[in-house]
Coordinates of C-alpha atoms in Angstrom, one line a residue:
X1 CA -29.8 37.0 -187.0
X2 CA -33.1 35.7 -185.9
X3 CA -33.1 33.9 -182.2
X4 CA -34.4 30.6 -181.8
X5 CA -37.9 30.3 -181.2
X6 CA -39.0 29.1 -178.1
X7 CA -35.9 30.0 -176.2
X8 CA -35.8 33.2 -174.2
X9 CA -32.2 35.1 -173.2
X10 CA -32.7 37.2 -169.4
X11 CA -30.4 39.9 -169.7
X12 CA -29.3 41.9 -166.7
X13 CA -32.7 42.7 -165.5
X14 CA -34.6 39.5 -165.8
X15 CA -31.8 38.2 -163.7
X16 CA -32.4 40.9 -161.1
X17 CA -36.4 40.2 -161.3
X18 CA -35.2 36.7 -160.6
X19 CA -33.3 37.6 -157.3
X20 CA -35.3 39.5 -156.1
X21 CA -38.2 37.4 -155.7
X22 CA -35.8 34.5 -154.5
X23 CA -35.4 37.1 -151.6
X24 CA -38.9 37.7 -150.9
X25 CA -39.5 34.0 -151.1
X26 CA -36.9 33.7 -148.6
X27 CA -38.1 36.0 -146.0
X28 CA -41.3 34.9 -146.1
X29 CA -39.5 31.1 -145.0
X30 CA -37.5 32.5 -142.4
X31 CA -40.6 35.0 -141.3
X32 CA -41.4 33.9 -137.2
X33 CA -44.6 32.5 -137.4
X34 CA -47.9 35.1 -135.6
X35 CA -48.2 35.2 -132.2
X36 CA -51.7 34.3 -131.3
X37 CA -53.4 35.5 -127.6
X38 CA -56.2 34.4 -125.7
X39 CA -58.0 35.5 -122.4
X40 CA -61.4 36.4 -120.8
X41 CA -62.5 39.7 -120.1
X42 CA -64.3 40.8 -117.2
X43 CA -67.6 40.5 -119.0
X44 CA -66.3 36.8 -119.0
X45 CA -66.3 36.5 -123.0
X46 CA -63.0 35.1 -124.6
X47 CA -60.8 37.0 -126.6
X48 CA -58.5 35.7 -129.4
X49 CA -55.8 38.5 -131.1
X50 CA -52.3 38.5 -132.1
X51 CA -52.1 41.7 -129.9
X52 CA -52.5 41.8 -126.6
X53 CA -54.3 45.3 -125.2
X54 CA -53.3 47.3 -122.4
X55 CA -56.5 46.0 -120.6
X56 CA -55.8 42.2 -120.8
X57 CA -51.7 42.4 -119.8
X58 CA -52.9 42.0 -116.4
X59 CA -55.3 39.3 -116.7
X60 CA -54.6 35.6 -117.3
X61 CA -53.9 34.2 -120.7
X62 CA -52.8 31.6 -123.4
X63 CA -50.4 32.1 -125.6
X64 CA -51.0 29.9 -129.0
X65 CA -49.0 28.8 -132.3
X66 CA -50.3 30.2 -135.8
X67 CA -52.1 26.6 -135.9
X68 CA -54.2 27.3 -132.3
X69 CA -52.1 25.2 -130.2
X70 CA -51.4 26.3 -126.7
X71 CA -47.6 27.1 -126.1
X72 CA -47.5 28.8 -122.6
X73 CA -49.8 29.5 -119.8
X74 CA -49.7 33.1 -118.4
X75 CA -51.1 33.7 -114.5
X76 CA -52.9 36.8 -113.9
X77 CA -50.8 39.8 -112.4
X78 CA -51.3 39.3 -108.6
X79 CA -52.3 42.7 -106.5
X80 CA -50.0 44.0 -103.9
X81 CA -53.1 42.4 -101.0
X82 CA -51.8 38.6 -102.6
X83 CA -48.0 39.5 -102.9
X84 CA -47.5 40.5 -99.4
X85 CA -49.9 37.5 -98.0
X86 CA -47.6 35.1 -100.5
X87 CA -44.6 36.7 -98.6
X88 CA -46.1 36.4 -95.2
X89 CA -47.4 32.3 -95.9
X90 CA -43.6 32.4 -97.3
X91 CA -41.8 34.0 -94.2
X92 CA -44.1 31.5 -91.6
X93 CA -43.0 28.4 -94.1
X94 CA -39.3 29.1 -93.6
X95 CA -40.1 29.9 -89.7
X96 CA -41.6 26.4 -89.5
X97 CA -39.2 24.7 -91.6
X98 CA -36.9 26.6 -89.2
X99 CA -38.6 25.2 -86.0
X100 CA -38.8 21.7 -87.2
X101 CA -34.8 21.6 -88.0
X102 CA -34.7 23.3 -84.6
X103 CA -36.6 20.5 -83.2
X104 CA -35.1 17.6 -85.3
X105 CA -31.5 18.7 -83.5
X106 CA -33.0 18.4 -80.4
X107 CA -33.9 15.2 -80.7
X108 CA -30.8 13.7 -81.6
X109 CA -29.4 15.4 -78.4
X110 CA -31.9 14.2 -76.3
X111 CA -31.6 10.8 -77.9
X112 CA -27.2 10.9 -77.4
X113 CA -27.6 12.2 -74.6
X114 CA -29.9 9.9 -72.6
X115 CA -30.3 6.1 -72.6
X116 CA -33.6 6.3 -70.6
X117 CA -35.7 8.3 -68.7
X118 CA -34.2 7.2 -65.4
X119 CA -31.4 9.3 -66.7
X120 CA -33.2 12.2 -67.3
X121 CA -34.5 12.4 -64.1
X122 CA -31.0 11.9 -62.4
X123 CA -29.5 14.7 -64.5
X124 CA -32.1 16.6 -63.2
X125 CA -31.9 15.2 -59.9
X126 CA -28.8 15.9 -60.2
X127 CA -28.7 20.2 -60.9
X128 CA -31.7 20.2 -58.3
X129 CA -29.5 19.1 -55.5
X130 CA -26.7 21.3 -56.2
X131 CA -29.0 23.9 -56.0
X132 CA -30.5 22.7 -53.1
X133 CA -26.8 22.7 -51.3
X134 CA -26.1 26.6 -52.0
X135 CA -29.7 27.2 -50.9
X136 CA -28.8 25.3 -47.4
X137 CA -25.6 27.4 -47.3
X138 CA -27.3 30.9 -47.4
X139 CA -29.8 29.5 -44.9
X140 CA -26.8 28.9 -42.5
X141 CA -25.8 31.9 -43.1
X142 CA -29.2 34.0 -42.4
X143 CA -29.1 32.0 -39.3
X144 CA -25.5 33.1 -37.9
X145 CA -27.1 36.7 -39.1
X146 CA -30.3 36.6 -37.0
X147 CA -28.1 34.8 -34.2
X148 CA -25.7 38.3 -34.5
X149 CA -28.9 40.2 -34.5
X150 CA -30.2 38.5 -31.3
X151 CA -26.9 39.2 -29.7
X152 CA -26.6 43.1 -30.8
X153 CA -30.5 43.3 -29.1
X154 CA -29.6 42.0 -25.7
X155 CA -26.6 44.6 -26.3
X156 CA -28.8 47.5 -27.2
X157 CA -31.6 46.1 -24.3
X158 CA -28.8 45.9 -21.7
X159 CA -27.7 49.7 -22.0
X160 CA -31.3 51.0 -22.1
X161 CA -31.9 49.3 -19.0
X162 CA -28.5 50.7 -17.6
X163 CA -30.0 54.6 -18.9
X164 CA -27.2 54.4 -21.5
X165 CA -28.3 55.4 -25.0
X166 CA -27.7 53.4 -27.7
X167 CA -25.0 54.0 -29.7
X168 CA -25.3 55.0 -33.2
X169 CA -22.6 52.4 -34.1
X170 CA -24.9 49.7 -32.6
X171 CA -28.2 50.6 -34.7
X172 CA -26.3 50.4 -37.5
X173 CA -24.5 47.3 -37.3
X174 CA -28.1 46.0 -36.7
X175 CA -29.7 47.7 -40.0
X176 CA -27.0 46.0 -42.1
X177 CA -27.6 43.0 -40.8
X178 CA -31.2 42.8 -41.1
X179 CA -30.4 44.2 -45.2
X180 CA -27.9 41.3 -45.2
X181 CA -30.9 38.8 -44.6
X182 CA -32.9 40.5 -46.8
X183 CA -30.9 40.1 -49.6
X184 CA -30.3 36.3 -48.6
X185 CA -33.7 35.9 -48.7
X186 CA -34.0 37.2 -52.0
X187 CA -31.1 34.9 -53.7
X188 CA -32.6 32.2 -52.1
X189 CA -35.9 33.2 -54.0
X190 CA -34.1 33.0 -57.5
X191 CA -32.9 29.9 -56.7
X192 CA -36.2 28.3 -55.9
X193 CA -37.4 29.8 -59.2
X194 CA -34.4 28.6 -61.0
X195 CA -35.2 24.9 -59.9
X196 CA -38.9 25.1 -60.9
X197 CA -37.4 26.7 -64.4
X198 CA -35.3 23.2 -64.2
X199 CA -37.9 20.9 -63.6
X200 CA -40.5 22.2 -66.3
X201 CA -37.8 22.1 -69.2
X202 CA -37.2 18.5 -68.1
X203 CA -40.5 17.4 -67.9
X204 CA -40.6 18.8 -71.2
X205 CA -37.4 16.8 -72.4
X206 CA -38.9 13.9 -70.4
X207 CA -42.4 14.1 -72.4
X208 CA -40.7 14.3 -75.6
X209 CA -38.1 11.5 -74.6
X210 CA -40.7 8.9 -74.1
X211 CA -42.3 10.2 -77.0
X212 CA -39.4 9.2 -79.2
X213 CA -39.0 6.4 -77.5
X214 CA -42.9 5.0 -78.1
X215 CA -42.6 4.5 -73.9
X216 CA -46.4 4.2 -72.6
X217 CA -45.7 3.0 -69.3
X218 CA -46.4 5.7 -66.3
X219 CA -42.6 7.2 -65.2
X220 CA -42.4 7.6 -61.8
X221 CA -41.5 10.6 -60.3
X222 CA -41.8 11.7 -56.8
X223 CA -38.9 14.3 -56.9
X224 CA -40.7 16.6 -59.7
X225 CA -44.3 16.6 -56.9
X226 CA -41.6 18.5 -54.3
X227 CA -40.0 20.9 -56.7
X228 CA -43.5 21.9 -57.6
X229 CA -44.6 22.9 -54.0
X230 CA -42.5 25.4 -53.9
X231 CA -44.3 27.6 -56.2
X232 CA -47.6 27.2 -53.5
X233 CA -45.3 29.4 -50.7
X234 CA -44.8 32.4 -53.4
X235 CA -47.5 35.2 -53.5
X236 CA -47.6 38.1 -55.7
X237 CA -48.4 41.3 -55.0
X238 CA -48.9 44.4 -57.6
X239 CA -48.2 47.8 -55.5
X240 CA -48.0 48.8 -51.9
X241 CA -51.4 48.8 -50.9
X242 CA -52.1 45.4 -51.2
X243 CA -48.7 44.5 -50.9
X244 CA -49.2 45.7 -47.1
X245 CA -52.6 43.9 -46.9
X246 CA -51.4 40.5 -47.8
X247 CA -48.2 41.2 -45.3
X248 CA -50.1 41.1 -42.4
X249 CA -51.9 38.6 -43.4
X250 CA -48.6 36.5 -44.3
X251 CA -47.1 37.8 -40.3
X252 CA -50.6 36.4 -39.3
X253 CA -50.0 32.9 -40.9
X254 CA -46.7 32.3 -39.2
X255 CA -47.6 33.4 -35.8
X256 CA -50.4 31.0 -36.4
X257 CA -48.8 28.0 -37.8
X258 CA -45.1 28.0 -36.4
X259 CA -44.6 26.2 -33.5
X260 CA -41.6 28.4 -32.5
X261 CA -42.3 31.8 -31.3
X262 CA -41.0 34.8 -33.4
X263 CA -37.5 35.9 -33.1
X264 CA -37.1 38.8 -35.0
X265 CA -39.9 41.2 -36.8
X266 CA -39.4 43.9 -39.5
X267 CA -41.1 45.5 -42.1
X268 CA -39.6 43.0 -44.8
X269 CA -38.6 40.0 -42.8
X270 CA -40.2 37.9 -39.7
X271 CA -38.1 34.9 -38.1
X272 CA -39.1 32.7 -35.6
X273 CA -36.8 30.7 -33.6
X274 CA -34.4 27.7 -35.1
X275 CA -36.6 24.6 -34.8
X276 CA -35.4 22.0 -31.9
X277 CA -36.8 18.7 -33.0
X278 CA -38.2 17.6 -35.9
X279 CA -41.8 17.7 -34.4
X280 CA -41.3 22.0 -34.9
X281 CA -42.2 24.3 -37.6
X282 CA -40.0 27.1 -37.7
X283 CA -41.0 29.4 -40.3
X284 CA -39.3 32.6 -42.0
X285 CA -41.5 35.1 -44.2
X286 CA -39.7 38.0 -46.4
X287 CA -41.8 40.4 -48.7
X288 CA -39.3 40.8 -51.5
X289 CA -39.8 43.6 -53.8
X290 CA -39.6 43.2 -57.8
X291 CA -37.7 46.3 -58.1
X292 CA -36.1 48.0 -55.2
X293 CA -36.2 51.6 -56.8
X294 CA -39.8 51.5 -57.5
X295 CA -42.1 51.1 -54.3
X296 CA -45.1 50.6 -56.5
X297 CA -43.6 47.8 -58.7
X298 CA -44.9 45.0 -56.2
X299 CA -43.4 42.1 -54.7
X300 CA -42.8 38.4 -53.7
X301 CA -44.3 37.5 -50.1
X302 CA -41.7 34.3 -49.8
X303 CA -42.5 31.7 -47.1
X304 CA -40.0 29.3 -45.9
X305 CA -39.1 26.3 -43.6
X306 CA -36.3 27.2 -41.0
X307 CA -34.1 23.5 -40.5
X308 CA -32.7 22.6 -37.0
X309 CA -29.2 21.8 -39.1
X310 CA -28.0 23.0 -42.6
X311 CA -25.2 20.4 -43.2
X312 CA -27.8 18.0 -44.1
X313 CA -30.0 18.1 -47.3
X314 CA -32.9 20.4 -48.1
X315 CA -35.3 17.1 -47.9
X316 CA -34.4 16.1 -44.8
X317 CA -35.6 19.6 -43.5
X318 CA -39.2 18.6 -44.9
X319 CA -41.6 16.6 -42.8
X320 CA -45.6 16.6 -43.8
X321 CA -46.5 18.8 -41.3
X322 CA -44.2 21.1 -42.8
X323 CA -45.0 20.9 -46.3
X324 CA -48.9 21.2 -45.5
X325 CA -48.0 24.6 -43.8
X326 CA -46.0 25.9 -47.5
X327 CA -48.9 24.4 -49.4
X328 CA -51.4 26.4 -47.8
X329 CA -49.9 30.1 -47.6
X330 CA -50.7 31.2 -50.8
X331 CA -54.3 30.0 -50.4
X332 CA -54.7 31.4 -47.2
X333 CA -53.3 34.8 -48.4
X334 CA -55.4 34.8 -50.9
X335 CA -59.3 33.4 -49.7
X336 CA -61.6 36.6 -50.1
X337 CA -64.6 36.9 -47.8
X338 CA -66.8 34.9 -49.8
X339 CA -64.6 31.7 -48.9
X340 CA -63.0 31.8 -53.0
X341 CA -59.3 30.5 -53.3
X342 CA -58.1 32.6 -56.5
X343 CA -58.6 29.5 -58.5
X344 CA -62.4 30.1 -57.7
X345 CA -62.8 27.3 -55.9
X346 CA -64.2 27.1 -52.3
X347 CA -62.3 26.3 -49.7
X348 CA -63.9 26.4 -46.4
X349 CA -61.2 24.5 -45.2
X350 CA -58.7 27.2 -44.8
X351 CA -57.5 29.2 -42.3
X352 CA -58.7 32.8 -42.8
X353 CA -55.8 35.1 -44.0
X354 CA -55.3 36.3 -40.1
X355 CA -54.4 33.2 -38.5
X356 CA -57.7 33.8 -36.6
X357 CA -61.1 31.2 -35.9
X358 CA -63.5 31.7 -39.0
X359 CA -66.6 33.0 -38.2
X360 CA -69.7 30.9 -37.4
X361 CA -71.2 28.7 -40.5
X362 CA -67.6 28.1 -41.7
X363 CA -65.5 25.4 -40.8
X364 CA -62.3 25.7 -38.4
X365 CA -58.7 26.3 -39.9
X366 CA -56.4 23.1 -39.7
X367 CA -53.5 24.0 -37.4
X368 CA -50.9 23.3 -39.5
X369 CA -52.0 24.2 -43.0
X370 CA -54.3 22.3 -45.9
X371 CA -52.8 22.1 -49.0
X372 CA -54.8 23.2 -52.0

């Protein structure tokens, strides 16, 4: 039987032919459309491939559609030089960020803490004074020790003008006394620098207070000028040559400027006598080493004011005259023969390091001390 024209029958494998290129038609669909690259070489000329060499994965690109469009931006790779300075601008970021929290906290403290800065400078008032009192206490107490050493003298003088020796007993008693001074002399050093160490983190606070606080006006402040002279009766010394040097000179300067004779002289330590009005300067000068173990670590040369009575405050013990005599050690210690202070500065004015008349052309020594 003929088949109708015109009309076609797929057997099995038409069907198949059919399928199959449904599939291909398929895939093509579903096919990710071509990844597209661009970049610059070194040369400087752009690039455009759906491959990306081995020389350009390093370098900046774009990354486009099939149709050109850009899709993502790719830096170049960075070299180790620019990844460890991005970690170091990184590290000092978080270390600022860190300080400026730190300083933010600080703030609302100070601003809690204190209504004005009259407060400030009673709270600071306040530790200086305490400190003050223990610092009177010790100097009652190196006086009861140099009164004990004054008493075990005229012992040991009496029985050498009997033609007795001394006993050993005796000498000692007196050794330990004069390393008890010593020592009280040095406390009394860390104290004085723990009040200056008060009064500079306050005028800090202070500073920053009125800061906050948008306060122009001048604050006046007479106590912080006192706490500051004492750092004028400290001299340094590196090692035991000049250490000895500026010793004489310092046992010259109180012979020269105390009013009271000198009680008691060691190698360390020279007292003169208590002071019996307030007219007198009584002085006491300690060379304080920085390390006891170590003769060639230097040391403090520490002048200070001897007061006719401790049970009153440290001010009290103060009296211009006085304070002219602590404000001028350390420049008189250290003038060199040109006539410099160790600022540089000339300073005719001075006593010379001795205690002694400057020589002719320069100008004669204030008796009780110039201030700087």
């Amino acid at each position: 039987m003929d088949r109708p024209a015109g009309r076609s029958h797929a057997g099995p494998r038409g069907l198949g032919t059919i399928l199959f290129a449904f599939g291909l038609g398929v895939v093509a669909l579903s096919a990710p459309a071509q990844q597209l690259y661009r970049w610059v070489d070194d040369d400087g000329k752009t690039h455009f491939s759906d491959r990306l060499p081995p020389e350009a994965s390093g370098k900046a690109r774009v990354e486009l559609s099939d149709d050109g469009i850009p899709v993502r931006e790719v830096e170049r790779a960075k070299t180790r030089e620019e990844w460890l300075q991005e970690q170091e601008i990184e590290r000092l970021r978080k270390e600022q960020q860190a300080l400026i929290e730190k300083q933010r906290k600080q703030d609302e403290i100070l601003l809690r803490s204190y209504r004005s800065s009259d407060d400030l400078m009673m709270m600071r008032d306040g530790k200086i004074a305490a400190i003050d009192v223990m610092v009177q206490q010790i100097k009652g107490n190196i006086r009861r020790l140099q009164n004990r050493i004054n008493r075990l003298q005229e012992d040991a003088a009496d029985l050498e003008r009997a033609g007795k020796p001394v006993h050993p007993t005796l000498e000692r008693d007196m050794q330990s006394t004069k390393e008890s001074i010593e020592d009280e002399l040095a406390l009394i050093l860390r104290h004085e620098r723990t009040k200056q160490g008060i009064y500079e983190d306050f005028a800090e606070d202070l500073e920053r207070f009125r800061r906050l606080k948008d306060v122009r006006e001048p604050v006046a402040d007479t106590t912080g000028e006192q706490v500051r002279l004492g750092l004028k009766n400290l001299v340094l010394c590196a090692d035991d040559r000049e250490c000895d040097l500026l010793w004489g000179q310092a046992v010259g300067y109180v012979e020269t400027h105390s009013t009271e004779p000198v009680e008691s002289l060691s190698d360390n330590v020279v007292i003169t006598a208590a002071p019996k009005d307030e007219e007198d300067i009584s002085l006491i000068v300690s060379r304080i080493p920085n390390d006891p173990k170590n003769p060639n670590a230097g040391a403090v040369l520490f002048l200070d004011l001897q007061c006719r009575s401790y049970t009153e405050t440290a001010s009290s013990c103060r009296t211009p005259a006085r304070n002219a005599v602590l404000e001028g050690f350390r420049t008189a210690l250290l003038v060199d023969e040109a006539g410099q202070n160790a600022d540089g500065d000339s300073d005719a004015s001075e006593t010379d390091a001795t205690g002694s008349t400057p020589s002719a052309g320069e100008s004669g020594p204030p008796r009780s001390g110039s201030g700087d």
